[in-house]
Coordinates of C-alpha atoms and ligand atoms in Angstrom, one line a residue:
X1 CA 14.3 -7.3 5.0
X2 CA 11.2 -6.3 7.0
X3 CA 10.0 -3.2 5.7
X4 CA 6.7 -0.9 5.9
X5 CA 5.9 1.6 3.2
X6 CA 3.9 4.5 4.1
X7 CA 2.0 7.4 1.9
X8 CA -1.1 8.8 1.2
X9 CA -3.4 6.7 -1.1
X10 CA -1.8 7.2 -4.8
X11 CA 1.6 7.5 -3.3
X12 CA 3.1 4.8 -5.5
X13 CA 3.3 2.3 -2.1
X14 CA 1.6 -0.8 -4.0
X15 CA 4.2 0.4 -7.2
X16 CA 7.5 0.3 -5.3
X17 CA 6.4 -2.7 -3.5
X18 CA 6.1 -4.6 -6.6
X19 CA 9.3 -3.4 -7.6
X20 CA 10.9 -4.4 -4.3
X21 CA 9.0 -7.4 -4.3
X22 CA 10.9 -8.5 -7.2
X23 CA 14.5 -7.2 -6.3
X24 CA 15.0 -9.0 -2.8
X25 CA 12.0 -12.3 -3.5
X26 CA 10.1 -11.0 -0.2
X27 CA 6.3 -10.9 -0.5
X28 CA 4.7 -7.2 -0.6
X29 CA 1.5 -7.7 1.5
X30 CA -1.7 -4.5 1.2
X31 CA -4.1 -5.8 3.0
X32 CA -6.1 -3.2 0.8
X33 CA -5.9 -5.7 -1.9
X34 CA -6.2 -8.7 0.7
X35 CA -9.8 -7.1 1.6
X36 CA -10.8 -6.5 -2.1
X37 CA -10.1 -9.8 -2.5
X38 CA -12.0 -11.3 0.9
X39 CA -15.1 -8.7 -1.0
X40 CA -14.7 -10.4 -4.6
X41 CA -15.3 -14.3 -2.8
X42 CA -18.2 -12.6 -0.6
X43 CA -16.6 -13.6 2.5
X44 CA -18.1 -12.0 5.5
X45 CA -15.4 -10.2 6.2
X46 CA -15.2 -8.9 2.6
X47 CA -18.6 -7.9 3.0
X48 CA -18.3 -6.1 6.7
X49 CA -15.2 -4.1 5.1
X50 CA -17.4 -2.9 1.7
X51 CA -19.5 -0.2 3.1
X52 CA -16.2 1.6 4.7
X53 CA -13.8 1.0 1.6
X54 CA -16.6 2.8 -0.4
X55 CA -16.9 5.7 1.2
X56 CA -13.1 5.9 2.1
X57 CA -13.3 5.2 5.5
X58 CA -10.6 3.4 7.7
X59 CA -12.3 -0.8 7.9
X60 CA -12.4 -1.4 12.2
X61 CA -8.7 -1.8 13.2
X62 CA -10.1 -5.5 14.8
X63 CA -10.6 -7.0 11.1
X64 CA -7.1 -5.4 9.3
X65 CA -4.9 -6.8 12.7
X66 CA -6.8 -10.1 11.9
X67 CA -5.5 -10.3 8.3
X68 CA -2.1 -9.2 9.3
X69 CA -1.5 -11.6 11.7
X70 CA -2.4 -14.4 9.7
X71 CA -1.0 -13.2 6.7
X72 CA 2.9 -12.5 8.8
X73 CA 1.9 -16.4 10.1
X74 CA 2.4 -17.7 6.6
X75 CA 5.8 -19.2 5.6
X76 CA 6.7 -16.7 2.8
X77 CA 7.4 -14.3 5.8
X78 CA 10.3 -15.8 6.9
X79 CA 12.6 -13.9 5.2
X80 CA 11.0 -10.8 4.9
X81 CA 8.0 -9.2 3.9
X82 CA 7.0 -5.5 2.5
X83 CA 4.0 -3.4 4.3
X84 CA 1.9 -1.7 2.1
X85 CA -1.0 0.0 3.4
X86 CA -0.8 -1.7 7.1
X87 CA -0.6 0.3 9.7
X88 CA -3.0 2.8 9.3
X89 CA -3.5 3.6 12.9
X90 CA -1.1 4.6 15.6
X91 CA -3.0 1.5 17.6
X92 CA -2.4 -0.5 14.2
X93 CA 1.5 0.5 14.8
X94 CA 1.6 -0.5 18.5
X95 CA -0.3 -4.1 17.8
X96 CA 2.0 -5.0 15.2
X97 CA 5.3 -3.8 17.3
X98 CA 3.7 -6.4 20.1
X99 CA 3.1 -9.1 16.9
X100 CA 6.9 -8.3 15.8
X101 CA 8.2 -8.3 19.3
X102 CA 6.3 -11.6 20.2
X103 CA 8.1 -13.4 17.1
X104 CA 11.6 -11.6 17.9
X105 CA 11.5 -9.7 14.4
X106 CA 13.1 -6.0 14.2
X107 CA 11.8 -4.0 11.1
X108 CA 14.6 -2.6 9.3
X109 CA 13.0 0.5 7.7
X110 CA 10.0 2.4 7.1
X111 CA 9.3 4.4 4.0
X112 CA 7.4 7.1 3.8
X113 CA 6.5 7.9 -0.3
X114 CA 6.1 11.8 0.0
X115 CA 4.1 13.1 -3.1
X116 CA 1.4 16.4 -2.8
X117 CA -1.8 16.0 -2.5
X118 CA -2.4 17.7 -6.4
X119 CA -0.5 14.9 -7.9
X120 CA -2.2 12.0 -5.5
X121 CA -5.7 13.2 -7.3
X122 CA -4.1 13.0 -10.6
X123 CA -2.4 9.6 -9.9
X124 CA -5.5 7.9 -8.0
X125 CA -8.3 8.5 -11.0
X126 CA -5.9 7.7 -13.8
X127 CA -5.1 4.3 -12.1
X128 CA -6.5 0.8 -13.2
X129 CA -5.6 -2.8 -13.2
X130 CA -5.5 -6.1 -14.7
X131 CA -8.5 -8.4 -13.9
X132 CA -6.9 -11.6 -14.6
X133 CA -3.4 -10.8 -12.8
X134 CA -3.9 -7.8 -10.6
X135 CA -0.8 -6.1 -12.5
X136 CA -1.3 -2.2 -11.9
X137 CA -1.1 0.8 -14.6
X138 CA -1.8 4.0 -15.3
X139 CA -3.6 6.4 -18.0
X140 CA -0.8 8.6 -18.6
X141 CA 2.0 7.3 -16.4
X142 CA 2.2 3.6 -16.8
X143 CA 0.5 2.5 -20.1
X144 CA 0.9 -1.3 -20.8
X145 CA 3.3 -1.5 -23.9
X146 CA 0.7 -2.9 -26.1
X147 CA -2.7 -0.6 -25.8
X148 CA -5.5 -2.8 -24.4
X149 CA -3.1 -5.8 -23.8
X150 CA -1.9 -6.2 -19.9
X151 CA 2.2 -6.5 -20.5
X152 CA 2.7 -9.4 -17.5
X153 CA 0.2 -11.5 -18.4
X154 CA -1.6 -11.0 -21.5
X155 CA -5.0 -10.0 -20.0
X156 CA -7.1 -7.5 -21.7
X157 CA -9.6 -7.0 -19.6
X158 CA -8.7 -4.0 -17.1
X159 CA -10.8 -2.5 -14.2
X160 CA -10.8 0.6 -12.2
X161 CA -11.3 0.5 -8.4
X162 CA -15.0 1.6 -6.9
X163 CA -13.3 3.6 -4.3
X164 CA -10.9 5.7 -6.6
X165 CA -13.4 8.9 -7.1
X166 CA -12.7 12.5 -6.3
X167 CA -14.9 12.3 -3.2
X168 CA -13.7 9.3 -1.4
X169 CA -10.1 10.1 -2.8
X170 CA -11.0 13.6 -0.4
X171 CA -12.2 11.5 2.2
X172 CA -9.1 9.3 2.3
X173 CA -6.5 12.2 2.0
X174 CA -8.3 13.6 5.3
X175 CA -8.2 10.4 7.2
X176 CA -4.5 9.5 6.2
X177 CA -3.8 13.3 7.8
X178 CA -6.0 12.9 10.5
X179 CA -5.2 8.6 11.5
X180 CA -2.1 7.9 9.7
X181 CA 0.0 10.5 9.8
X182 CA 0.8 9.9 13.9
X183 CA 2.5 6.9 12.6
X184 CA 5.4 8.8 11.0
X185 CA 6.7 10.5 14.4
X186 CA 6.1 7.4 15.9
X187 CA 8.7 5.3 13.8
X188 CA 11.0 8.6 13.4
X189 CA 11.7 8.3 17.4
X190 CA 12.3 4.4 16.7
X191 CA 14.8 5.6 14.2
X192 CA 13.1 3.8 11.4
X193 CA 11.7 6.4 9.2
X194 CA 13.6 7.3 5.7
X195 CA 11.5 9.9 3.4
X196 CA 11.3 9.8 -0.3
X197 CA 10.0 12.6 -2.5
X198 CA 7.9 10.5 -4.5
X199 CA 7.3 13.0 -7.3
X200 CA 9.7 11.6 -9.7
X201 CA 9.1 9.0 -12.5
X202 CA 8.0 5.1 -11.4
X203 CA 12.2 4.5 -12.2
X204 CA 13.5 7.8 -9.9
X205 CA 11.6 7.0 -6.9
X206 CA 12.5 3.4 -6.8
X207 CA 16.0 4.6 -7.2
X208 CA 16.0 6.3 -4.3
X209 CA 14.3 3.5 -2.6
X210 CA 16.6 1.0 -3.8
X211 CA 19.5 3.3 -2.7
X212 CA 17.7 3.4 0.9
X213 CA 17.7 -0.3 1.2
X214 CA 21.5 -0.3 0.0
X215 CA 20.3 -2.6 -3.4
X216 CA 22.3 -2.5 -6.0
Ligands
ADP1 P1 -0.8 3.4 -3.6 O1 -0.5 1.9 -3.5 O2 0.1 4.3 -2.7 O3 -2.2 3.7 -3.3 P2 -0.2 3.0 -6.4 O4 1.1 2.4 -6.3 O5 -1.4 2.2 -6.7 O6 -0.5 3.9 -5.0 O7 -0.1 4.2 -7.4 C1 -1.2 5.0 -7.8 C2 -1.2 5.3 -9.3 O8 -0.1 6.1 -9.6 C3 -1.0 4.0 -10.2 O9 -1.9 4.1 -11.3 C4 0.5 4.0 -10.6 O10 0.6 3.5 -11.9 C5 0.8 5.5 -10.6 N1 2.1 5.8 -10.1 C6 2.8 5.2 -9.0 N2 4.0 5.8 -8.8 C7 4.1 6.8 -9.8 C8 5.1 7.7 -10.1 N3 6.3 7.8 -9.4 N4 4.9 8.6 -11.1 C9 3.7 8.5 -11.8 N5 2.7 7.7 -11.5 C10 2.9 6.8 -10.5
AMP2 P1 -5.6 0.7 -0.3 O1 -5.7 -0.4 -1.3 O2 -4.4 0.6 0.6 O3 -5.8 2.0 -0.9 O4 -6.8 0.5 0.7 C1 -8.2 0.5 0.3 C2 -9.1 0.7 1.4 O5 -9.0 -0.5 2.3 C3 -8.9 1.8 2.4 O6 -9.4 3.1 2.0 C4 -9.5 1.3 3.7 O7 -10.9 1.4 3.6 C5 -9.2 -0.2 3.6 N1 -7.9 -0.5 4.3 C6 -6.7 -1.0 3.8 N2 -5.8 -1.1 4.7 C7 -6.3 -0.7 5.9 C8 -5.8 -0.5 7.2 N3 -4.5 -0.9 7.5 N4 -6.7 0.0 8.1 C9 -7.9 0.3 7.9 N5 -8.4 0.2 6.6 C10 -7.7 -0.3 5.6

């Protein structure tokens, strides 16, 4: 299954991914994470991609097509692989239809996650994650079972991301209207696009996706 999941920042795209991740064993790739990571070994990339990440700015499409195309290169793609956060662009969309085409691979859906921008703020500055294993939660919505204690791996050492603050959680919502959202009539007139109201509970909204994606 080759799927992209699309949504304003705090949508739940890196949440259901997870949860697809584990129901069909295909790896769920954001290259949002990919770049905090590239930032956290002070690669140069990493460093070249900080300055927009803070202030909630698209990084240059040049840099996220580079990671993408490596990271569809590696062997775990094979059978499949989950989008999350990739593409942001409608140029992003068109260089990776060219990257599919090139390797002969169709993408079998795209998901939007719908969910109003009131809830997104509400979502976005209760998040935080696990600094040993990355495993993501939330203040109110998805507390790890144990207070302080992460529930995959143990951890108990949490952090919050720099870029998750009212103002560049404005600055995002404005840029995914403004850059992303040409992307959804583009994959609507490939007859890709499948919408989700993604205002229910972690569980309901991965129903719906699962029901989507005919699992189960
Ligand atoms: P995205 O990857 O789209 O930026 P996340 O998956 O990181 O969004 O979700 C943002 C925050 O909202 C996280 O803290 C997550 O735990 C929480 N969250 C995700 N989906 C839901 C949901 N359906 N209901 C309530 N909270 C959710
Ligand atoms: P995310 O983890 O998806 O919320 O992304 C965090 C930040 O990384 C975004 O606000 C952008 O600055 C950057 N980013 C992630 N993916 C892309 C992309 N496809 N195009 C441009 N910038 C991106």
């Amino acid at each position: 299954m080759k799927l992209i999941l699309l949504g304003a920042p705090g949508a739940g795209k890196g949440t259901q991914a997870e949860v697809i991740c584990k129901h069909l064993g295909i790896p769920a790739i954001s290259t949002g994470n990919i770049l905090r990571e590239a930032l956290k070994s002070g690669t140069e990339m990493g460093l070249k991609a900080k300055a927009f990440m803070d202030a909630g700015q698209l990084v240059p499409d040049e840099i996220v097509i580079g990671i993408i195309k490596d990271r569809l290169a590696e062997e775990d793609c094979k059978n499949g692989f989950i989008l999350d956060g990739f593409p942001r662009t409608l140029h992003q969309a068109e260089v990776l239809d060219e990257m599919l085409d090139r390797k002969g691979i169709n993408l079998d859906a795209v998901i939007e996650i719908q969910v109003p921008d009131e809830i997104i703020m509400e979502r976005i500055l209760g998040r935080y994650a696990c600094m040993k294993c990355g495993q993501g939660y939330h203040d109110k919505f998805q507390k790890p079972k144990v207070y302080g204690v992460c529930d995959v791996c143990g951890g108990t050492d949490f952090f919050r991301r720099v870029d998750d603050n009212k103002t560049t959680v404005q600055n995002r919502l404005v840029n995914y209207r403004a850059l992303t959202y040409p992307t959804i009539p583009y994959y609507e007139k490939k007859g890709l696009l499948r919408c989700v109201d993604g205002t229910g509970t972690i569980e309901a909204v991965s129903n719906k996706v699962d029901s989507i994606l005919g699992i189960k």
